[in-house]
Short mmCIF file of C-alpha atoms and ligand atoms in Angstrom, two decimals:
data_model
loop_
_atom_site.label_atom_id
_atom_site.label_comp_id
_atom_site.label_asym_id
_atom_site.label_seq_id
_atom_site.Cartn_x
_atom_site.Cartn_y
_atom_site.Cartn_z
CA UNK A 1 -38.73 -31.28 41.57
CA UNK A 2 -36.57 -28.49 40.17
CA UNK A 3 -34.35 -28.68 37.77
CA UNK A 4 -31.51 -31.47 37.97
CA UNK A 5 -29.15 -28.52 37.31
CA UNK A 6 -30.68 -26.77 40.60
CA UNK A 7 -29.27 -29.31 42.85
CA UNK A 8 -26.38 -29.92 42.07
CA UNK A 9 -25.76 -25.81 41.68
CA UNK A 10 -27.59 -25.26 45.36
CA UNK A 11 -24.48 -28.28 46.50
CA UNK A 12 -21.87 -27.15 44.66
CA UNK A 13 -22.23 -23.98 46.25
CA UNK A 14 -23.12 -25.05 49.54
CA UNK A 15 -19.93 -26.95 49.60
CA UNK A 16 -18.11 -23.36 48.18
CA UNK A 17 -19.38 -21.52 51.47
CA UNK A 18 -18.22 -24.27 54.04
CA UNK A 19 -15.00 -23.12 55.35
CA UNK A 20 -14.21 -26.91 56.76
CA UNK A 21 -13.22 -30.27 55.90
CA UNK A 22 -14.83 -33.48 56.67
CA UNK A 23 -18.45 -34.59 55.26
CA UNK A 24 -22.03 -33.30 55.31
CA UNK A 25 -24.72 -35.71 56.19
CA UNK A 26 -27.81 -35.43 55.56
CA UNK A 27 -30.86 -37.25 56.97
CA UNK A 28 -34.39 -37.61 55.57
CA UNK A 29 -37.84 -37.68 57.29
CA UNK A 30 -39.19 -40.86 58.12
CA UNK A 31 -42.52 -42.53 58.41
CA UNK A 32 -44.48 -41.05 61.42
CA UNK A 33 -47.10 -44.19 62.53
CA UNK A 34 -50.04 -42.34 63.70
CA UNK A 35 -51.40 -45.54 65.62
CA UNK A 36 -49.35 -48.52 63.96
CA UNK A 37 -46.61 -48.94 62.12
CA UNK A 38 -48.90 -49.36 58.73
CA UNK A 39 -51.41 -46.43 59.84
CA UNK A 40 -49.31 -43.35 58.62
CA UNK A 41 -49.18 -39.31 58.95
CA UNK A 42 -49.09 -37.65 55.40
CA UNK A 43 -45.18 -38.02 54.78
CA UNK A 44 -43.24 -34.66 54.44
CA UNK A 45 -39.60 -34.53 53.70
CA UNK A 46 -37.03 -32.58 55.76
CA UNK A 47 -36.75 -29.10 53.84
CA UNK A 48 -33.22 -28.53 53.75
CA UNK A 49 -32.77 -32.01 52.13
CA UNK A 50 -35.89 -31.17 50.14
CA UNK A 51 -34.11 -28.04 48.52
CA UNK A 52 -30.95 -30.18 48.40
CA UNK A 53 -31.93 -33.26 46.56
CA UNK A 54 -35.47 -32.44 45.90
CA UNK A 55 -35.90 -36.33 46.35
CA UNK A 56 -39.47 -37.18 48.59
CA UNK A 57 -38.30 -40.52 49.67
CA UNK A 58 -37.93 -41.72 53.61
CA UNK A 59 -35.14 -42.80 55.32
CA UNK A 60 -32.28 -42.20 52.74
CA UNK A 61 -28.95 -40.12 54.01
CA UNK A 62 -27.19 -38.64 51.71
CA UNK A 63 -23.11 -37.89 52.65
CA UNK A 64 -21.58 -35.18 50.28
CA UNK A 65 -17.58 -35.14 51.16
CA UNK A 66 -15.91 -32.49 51.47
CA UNK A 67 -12.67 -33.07 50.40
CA UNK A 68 -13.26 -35.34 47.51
CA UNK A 69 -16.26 -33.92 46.21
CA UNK A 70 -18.03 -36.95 46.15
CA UNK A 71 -22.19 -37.62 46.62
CA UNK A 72 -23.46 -40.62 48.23
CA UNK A 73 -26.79 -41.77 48.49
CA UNK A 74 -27.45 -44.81 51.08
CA UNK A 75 -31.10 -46.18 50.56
CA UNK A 76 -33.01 -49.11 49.93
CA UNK A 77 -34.61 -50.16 46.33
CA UNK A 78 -38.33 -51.08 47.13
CA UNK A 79 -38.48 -55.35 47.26
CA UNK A 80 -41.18 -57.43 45.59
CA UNK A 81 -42.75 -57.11 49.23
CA UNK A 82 -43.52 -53.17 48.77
CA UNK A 83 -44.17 -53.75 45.39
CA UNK A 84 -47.38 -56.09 46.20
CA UNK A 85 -48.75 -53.36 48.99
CA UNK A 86 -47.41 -50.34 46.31
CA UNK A 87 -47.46 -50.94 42.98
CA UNK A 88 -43.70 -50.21 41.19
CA UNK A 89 -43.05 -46.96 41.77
CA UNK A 90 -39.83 -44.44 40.37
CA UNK A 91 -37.24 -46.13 41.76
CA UNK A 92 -34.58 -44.62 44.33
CA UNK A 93 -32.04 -45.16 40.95
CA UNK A 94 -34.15 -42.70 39.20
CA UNK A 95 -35.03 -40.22 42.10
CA UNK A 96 -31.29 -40.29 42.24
CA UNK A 97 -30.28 -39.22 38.51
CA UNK A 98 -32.98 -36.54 38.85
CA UNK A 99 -31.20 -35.15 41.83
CA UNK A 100 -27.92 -35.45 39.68
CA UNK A 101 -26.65 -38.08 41.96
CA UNK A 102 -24.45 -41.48 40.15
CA UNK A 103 -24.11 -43.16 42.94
CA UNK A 104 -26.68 -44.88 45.30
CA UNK A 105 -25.75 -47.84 47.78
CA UNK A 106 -27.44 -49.71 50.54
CA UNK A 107 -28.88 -47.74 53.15
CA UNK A 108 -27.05 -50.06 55.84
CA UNK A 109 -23.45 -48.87 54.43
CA UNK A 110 -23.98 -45.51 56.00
CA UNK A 111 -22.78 -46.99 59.67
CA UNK A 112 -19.51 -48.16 58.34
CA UNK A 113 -19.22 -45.60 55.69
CA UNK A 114 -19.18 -42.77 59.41
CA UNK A 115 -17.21 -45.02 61.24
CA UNK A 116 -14.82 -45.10 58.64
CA UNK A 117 -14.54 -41.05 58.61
CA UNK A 118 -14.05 -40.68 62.42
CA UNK A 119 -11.37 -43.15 62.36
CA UNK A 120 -9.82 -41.48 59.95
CA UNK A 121 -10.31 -38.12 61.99
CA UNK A 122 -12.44 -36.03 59.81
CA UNK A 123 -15.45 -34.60 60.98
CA UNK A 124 -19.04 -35.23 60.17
CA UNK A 125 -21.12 -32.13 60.05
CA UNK A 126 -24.71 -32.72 60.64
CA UNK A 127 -27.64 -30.75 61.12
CA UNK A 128 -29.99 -29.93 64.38
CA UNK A 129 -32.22 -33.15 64.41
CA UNK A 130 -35.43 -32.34 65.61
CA UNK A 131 -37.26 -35.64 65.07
CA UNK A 132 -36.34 -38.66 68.18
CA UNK A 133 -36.01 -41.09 65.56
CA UNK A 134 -33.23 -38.66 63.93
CA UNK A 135 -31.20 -38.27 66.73
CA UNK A 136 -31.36 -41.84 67.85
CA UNK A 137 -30.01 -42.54 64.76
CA UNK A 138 -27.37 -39.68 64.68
CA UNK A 139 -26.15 -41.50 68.26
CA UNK A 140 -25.40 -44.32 67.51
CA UNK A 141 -23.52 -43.27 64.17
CA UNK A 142 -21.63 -40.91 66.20
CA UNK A 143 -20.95 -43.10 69.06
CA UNK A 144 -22.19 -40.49 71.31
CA UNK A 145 -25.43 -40.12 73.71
CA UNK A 146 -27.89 -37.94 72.14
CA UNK A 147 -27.24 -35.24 74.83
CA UNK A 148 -23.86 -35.06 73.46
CA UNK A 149 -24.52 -34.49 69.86
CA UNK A 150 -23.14 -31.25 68.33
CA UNK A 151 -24.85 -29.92 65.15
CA UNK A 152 -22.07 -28.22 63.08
CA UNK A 153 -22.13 -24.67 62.75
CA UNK A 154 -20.84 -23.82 59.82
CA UNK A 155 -22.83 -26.62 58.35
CA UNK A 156 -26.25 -24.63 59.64
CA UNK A 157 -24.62 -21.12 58.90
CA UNK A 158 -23.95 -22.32 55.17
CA UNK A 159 -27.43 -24.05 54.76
CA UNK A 160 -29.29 -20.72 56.55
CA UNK A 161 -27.19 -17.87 54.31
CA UNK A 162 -28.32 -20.21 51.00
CA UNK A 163 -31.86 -20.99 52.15
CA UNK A 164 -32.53 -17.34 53.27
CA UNK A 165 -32.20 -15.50 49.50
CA UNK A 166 -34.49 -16.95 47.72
CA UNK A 167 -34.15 -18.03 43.89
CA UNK A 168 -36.43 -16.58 41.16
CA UNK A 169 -37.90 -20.37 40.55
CA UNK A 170 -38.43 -20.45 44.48
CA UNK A 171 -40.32 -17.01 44.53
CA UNK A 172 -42.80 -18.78 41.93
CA UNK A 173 -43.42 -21.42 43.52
CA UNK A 174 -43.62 -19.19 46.90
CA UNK A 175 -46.31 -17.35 44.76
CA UNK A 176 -48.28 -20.38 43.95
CA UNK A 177 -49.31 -21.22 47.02
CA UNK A 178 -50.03 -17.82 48.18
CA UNK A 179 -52.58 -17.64 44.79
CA UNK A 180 -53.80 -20.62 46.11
CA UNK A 181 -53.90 -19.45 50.04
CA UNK A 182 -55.62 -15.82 48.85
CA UNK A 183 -58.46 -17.48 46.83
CA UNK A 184 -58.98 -19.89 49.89
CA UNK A 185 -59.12 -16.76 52.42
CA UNK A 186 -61.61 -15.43 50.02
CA UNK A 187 -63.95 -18.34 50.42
CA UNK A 188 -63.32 -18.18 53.82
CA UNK A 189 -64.81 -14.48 54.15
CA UNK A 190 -67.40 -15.82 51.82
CA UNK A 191 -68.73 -18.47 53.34
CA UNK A 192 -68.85 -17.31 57.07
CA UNK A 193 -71.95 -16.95 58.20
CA UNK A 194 -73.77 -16.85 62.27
CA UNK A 195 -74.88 -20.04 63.21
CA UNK A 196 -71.37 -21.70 61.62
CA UNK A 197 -68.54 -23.66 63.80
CA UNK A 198 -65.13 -22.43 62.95
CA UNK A 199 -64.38 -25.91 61.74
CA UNK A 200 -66.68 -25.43 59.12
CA UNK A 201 -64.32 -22.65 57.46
CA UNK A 202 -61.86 -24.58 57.45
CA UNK A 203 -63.34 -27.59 55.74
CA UNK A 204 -64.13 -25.11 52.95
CA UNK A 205 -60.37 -24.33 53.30
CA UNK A 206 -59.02 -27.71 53.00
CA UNK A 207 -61.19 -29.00 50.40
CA UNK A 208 -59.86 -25.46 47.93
CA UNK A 209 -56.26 -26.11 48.70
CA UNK A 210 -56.64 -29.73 47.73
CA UNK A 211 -58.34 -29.10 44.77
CA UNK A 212 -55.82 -27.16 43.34
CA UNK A 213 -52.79 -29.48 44.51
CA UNK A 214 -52.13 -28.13 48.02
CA UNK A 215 -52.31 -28.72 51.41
CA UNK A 216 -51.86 -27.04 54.54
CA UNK A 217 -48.88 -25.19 55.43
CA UNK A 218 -49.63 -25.77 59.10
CA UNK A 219 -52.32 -26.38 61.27
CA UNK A 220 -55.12 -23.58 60.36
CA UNK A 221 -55.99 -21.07 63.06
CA UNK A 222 -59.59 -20.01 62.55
CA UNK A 223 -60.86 -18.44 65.31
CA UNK A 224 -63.20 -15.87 67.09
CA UNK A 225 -60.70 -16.06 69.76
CA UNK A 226 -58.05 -14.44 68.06
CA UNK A 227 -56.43 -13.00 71.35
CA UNK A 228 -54.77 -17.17 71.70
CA UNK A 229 -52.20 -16.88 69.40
CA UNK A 230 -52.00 -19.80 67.84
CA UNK A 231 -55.32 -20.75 68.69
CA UNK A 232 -56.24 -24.29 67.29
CA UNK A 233 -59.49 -25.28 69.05
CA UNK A 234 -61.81 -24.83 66.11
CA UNK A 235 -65.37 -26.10 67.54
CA UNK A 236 -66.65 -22.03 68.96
CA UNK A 237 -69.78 -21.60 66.82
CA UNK A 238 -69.80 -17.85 65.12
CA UNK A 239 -72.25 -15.56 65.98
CA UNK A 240 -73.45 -12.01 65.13
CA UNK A 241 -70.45 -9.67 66.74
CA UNK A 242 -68.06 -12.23 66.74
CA UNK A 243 -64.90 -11.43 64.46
CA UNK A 244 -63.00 -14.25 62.37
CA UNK A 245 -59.41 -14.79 62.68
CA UNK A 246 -58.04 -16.79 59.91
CA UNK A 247 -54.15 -17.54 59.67
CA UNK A 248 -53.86 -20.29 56.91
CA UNK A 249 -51.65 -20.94 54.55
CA UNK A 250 -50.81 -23.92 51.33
CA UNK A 251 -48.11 -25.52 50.96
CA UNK A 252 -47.07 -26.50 47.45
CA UNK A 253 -46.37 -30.17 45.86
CA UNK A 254 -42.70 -28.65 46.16
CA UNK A 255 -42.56 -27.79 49.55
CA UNK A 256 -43.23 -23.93 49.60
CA UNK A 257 -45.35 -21.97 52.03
CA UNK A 258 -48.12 -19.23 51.85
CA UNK A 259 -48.48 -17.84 55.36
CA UNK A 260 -51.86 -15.18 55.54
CA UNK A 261 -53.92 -13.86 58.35
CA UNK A 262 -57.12 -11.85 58.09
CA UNK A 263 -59.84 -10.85 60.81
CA UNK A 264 -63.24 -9.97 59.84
CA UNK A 265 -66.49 -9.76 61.34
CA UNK A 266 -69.11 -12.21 61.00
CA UNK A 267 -71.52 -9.63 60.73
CA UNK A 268 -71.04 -7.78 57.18
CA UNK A 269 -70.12 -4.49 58.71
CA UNK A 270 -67.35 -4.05 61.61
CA UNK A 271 -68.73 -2.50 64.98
CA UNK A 272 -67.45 0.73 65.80
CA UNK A 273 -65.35 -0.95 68.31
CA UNK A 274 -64.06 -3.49 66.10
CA UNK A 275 -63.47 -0.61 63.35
CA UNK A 276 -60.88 1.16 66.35
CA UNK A 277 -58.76 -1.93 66.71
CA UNK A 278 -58.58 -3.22 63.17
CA UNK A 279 -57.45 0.11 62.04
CA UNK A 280 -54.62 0.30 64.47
CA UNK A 281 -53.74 -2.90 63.39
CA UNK A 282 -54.25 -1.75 59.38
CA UNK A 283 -51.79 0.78 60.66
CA UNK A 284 -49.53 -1.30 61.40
CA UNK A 285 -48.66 -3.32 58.98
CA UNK A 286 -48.92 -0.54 56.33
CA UNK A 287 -46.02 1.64 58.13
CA UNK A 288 -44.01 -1.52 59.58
CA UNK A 289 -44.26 -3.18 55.55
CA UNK A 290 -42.79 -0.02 53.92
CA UNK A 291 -39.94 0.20 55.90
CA UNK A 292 -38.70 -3.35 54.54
CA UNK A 293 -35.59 -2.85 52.16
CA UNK A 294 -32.33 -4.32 51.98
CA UNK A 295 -30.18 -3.37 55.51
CA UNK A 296 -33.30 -2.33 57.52
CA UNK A 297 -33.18 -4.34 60.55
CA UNK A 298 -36.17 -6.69 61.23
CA UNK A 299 -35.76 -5.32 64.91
CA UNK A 300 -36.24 -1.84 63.36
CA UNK A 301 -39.54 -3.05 61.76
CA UNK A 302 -40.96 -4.92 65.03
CA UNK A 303 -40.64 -1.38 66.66
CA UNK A 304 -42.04 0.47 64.21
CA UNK A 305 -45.05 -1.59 64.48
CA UNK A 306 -45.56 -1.69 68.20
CA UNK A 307 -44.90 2.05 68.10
CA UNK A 308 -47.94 2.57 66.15
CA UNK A 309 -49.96 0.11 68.23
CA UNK A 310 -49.43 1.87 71.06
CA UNK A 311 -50.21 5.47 69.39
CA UNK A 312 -53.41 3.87 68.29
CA UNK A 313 -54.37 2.31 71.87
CA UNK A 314 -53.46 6.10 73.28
CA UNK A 315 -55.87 7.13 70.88
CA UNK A 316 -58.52 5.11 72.76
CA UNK A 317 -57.44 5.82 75.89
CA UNK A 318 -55.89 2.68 76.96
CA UNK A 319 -52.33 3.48 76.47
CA UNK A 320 -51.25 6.82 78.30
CA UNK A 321 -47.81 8.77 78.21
CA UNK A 322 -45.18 9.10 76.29
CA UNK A 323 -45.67 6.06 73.76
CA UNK A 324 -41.58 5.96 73.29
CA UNK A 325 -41.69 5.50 76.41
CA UNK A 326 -43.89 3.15 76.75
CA UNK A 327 -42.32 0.81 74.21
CA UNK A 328 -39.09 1.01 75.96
CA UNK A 329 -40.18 -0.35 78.82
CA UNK A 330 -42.22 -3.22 77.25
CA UNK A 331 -45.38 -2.21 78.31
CA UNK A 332 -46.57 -3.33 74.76
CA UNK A 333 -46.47 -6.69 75.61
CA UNK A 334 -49.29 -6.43 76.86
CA UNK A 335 -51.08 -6.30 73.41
CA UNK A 336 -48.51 -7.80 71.32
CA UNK A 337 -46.43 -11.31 72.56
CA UNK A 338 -44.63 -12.03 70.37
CA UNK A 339 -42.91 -10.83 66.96
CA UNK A 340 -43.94 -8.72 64.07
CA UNK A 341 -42.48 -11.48 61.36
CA UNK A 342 -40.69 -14.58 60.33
CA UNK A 343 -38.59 -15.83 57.28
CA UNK A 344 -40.73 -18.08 55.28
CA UNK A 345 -40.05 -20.15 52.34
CA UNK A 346 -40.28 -24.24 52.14
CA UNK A 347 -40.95 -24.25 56.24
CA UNK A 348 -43.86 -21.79 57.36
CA UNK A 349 -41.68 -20.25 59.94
CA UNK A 350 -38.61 -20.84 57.39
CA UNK A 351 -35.27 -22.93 59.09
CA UNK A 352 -36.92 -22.35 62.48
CA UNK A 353 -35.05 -26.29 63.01
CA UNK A 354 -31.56 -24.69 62.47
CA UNK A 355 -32.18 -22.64 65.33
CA UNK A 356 -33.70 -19.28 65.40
CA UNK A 357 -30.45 -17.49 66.83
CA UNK A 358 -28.76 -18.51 62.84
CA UNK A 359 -32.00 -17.50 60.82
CA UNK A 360 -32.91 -14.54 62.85
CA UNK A 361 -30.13 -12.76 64.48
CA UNK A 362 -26.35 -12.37 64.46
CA UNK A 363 -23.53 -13.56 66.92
CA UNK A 364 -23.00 -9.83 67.38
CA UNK A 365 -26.42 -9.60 68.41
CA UNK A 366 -27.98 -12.97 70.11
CA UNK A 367 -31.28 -13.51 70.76
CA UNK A 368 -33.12 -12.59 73.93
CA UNK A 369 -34.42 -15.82 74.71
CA UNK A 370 -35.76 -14.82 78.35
CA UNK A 371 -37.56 -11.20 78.28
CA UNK A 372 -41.15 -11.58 77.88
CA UNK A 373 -42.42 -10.30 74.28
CA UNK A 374 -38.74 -10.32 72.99
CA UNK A 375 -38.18 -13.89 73.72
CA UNK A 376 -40.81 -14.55 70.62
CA UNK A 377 -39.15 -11.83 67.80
CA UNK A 378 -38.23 -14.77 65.28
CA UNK A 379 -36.07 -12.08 63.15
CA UNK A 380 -34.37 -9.36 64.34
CA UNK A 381 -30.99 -8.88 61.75
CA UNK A 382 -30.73 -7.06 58.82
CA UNK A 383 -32.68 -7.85 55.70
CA UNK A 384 -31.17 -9.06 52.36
CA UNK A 385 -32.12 -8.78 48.77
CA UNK A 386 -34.16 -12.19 48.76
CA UNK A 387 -35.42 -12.46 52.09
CA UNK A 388 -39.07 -14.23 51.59
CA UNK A 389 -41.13 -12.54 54.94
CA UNK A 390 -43.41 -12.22 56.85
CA UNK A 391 -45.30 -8.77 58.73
CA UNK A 392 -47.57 -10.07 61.12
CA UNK A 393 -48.93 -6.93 63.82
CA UNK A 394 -51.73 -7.96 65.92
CA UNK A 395 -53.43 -6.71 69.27
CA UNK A 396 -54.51 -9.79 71.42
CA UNK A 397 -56.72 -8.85 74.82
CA UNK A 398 -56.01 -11.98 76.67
CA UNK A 399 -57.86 -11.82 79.69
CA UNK A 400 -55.64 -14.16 81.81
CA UNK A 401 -52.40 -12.00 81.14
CA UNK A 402 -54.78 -8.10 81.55
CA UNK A 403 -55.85 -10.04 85.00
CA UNK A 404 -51.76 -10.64 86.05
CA UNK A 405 -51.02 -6.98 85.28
CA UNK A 406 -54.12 -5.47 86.86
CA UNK A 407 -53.41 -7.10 89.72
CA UNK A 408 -49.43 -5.86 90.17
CA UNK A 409 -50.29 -2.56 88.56
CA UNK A 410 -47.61 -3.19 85.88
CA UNK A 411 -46.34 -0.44 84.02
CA UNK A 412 -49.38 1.78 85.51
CA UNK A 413 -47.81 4.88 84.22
CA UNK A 414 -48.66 3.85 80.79
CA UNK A 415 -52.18 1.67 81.05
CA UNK A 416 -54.96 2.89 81.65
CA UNK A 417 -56.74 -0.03 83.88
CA UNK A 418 -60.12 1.05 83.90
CA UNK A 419 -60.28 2.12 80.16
CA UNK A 420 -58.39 -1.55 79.23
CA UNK A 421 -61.30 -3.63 81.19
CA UNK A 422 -63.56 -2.72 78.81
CA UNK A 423 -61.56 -4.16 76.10
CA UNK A 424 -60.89 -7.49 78.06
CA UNK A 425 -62.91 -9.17 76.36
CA UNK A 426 -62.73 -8.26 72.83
CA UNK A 427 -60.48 -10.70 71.39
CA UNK A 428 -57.97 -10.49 69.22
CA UNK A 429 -56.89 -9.25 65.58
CA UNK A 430 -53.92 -9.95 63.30
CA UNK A 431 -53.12 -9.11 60.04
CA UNK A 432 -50.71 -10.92 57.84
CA UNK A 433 -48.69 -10.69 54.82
CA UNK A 434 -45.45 -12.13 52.79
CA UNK A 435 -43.16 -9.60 50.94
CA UNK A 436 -39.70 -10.46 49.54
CA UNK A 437 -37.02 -7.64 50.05
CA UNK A 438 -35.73 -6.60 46.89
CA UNK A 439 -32.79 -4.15 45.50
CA UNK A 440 -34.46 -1.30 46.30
CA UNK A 441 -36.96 -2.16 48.71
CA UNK A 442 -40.10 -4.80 48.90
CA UNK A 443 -42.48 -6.51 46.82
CA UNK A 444 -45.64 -7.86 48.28
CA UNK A 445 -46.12 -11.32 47.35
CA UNK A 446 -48.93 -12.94 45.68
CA UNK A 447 -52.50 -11.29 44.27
CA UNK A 448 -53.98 -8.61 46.84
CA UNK A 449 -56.40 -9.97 49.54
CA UNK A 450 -58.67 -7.69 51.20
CA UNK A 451 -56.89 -5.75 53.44
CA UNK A 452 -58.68 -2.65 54.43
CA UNK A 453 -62.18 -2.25 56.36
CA UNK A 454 -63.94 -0.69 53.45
CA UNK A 455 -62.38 -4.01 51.45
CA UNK A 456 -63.73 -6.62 53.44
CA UNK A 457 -66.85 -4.72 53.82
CA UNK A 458 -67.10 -4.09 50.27
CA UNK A 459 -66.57 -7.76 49.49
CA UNK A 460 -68.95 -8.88 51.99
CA UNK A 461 -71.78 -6.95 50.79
CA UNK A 462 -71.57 -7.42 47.27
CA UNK A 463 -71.32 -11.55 47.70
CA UNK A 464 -74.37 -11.76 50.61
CA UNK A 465 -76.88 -9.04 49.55
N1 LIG B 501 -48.89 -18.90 60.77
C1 LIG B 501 -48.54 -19.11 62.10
C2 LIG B 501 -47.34 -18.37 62.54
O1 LIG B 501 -46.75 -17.61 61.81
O2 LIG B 501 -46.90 -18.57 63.66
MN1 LIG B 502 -46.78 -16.10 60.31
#
């Protein structure tokens, strides 16, 4: 945990920038059975009531009032019947007073405690549940059918403008994990070899980041099918030719994510082919990262770096025309599906519960949740002092999609369909990094991991000669 100071600070202002009366509640994770009740998933706490209350327990709610100022935790003390299957543990008293919370009451209180509050005609803000057992529960406090429940807005819109600017002690930690993630990427390049299944990779992953008291961020994606985007079929053996995708990140004992991708050949050197497309890529990210400052939009930097994928694939001869062009019209889609970045920070793809129309965009300027490509740009609004981001170009070949637009001809004026089929089947490549905007422009985050061909190749060389 942070500070008990933190906490109560992040509240106190959190209940500052909430223009409404009423209460906040707040609802924890719960036990997920993977088979049986007793047969668990690894528990992980909701994040916005991890940076709240910092407190790891399950199902405990937590009501702050608005108008009176006063904190409430409902939970249960363990009995002497967890204790046997347990051991004593820090008791929910304790977790409490380290949140800076007095007063703690029986978890079953919380039903009268909201009936209570709509009688009395004051609202109860609550945020976007996304687990079933969450919104069961939010029913039948509410007294409505789940399809009726209405997050509060200005409850997300407060939580999403705090969350999104990152404190210094949040940065840290941010930069923990991605030490962590950059050493485990390393061992990664290191230990591929032919003859390996991707799985392997990643049990030389898992076994780093638990070592030095991580885990995963998400689900790894290590790949020589890097053209499926989030590819998580991980049997593929590795052979000579083949290139790597690897987008894995740690997640620290506090919650905060690392979130990298590199793509490098299992052979030491890159082909010639593989050298065209992973410099476009290189390209990419280098001219879409430096335009990241404070008021740049994100939208700004996701064309930026589909421009220069497209100059890159008219440099091969697959694009053709005017490349402006071209990206106006969406014809990039066919290479790139989906956005150049995300917020990250104690979620991978940071308040992506709250709704990606709140962390990514403005009411001004909604989200266009329909057009193909578009409909997966996580961020598009202007960037703060704070921001904790991703870049994240990439050029994915996915045969099934090249087949659809062969066959209609789409956007013929600017593909070249006999110069594209012999890219088909090339996969795909990504590159990934996390930068935090700052006053007068960007700071990459974490140490530097091999980014450039004569990097990887260097690295490669010097550890299996
Ligand atoms: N690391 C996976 C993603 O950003 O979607
Ligand atoms: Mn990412």
């Amino acid at each position: 945990m942070f500070s008990t100071e933190t906490y109560i600070r992040r509240r106190q202002q959190l209940i500052h920038n909430i223009d409404s009366k009423g209460i906040l509640l707040f609802l924890t994770n719960k036990e997920s059975p993977i088979n049986f009740e007793h047969n668990c998933y690894p528990f992980r706490q909701d994040s916005s009531f991890l940076y709240y209350f910092g407190i790891k327990a399950p199902e405990i709610y937590v009501v702050l009032d608005l108008d009176s100022n006063e904190t409430i935790l409902f939970g249960d003390e363990a009995s002497i019947d967890d204790i046997i299957w347990t051991g004593k543990l820090e008791t929910l008293k304790e977790k409490a007073h380290k949140s800076g919370i007095q007063k703690t009451v029986p978890k079953k209180e919380i039903f009268d405690y909201v009936e209570k509050v709509i009688k009395q005609d004051r609202t109860v803000h609550y945020l976007p549940p996304y687990q079933a057992y969450n919104k069961i529960l939010l029913s039948q406090l509410i007294q409505k059918p789940i399809s009726q429940l209405q997050p509060s807005i200005p409850f997300i819109k407060a939580v999403v403008s705090q969350r999104s600017v990152k404190e210094k002690q949040e940065i840290e930690d941010i930069e923990k994990a991605l030490a962590v993630t950059v050493e485990m990427h390393k061992l990664a390049m290191l230990a591929t070899q032919p003859g390996m299944k991707e799985y392997e990779i990643i049990n030389v992953m898992r076994h780093y980041a638990e070592d030095h008291g991580c885990t995963f961020a998400y689900p790894p994606i290590v790949t020589k099918h890097g053209e499926i985007l989030h590819n998580l079929h991980s049997h593929h053996l590795l052979s000579l030719g083949d290139m790597v995708l690897n987008d894995s990140g740690c997640e620290t004992d506090k919650g905060y994510a690392a979130d990298l991708t590199r793509t490098y050949p299992v052979a030491n050197k890159f082909t010639p082919v593989q050298r065209d497309i992973y410099s476009i890529v290189h390209a990419a990210i280098q001219s879409a990262s430096s335009m990241l400052a404070p008021q740049t939009k994100f939208r700004d930097v996701h064309l930026r770096s589909v421009t220069t994928l497209m100059e890159g694939l008219k440099d091969l001869g697959i694009v053709r025309g005017n490349v402006e062009d071209a990206v106006e019209s969406n014809a990039f889609t066919l290479f790139f599906q989906c956005g150049t970045g995300h917020m990250m920070g104690l979620d991978v793809h940071d308040m992506e519960d709250l709704g990606e129309q709140y962390v990514g965009y403005i009411d001004e300027e909604p989200k266009d949740t329909k057009t193909f490509g578009w409909k997966s740009l996580r961020l598009a609004k202007k960037l703060n002092t704070g921001n904790v981001l991703t870049v994240e170009p990439g050029i994915y070949f996915i045969p099934t999609l090249i087949d659809m637009w062969t066959a209609e001809r789409k956007h013929a004026e600017f593909i070249n369909y006999n110069q594209l089929e012999k890219y088909k089947d090339f996969g795909g490549i990504r590159i990934e990094d996390n930068y935090v905007i700052t006053e007068d422009g960007y700071r990459t985050l974490g140490p530097h991991l091999f980014q450039s061909i004569d990097e990887i190749e260097n690295y490669r060389d010097a550890n299996l000669s």
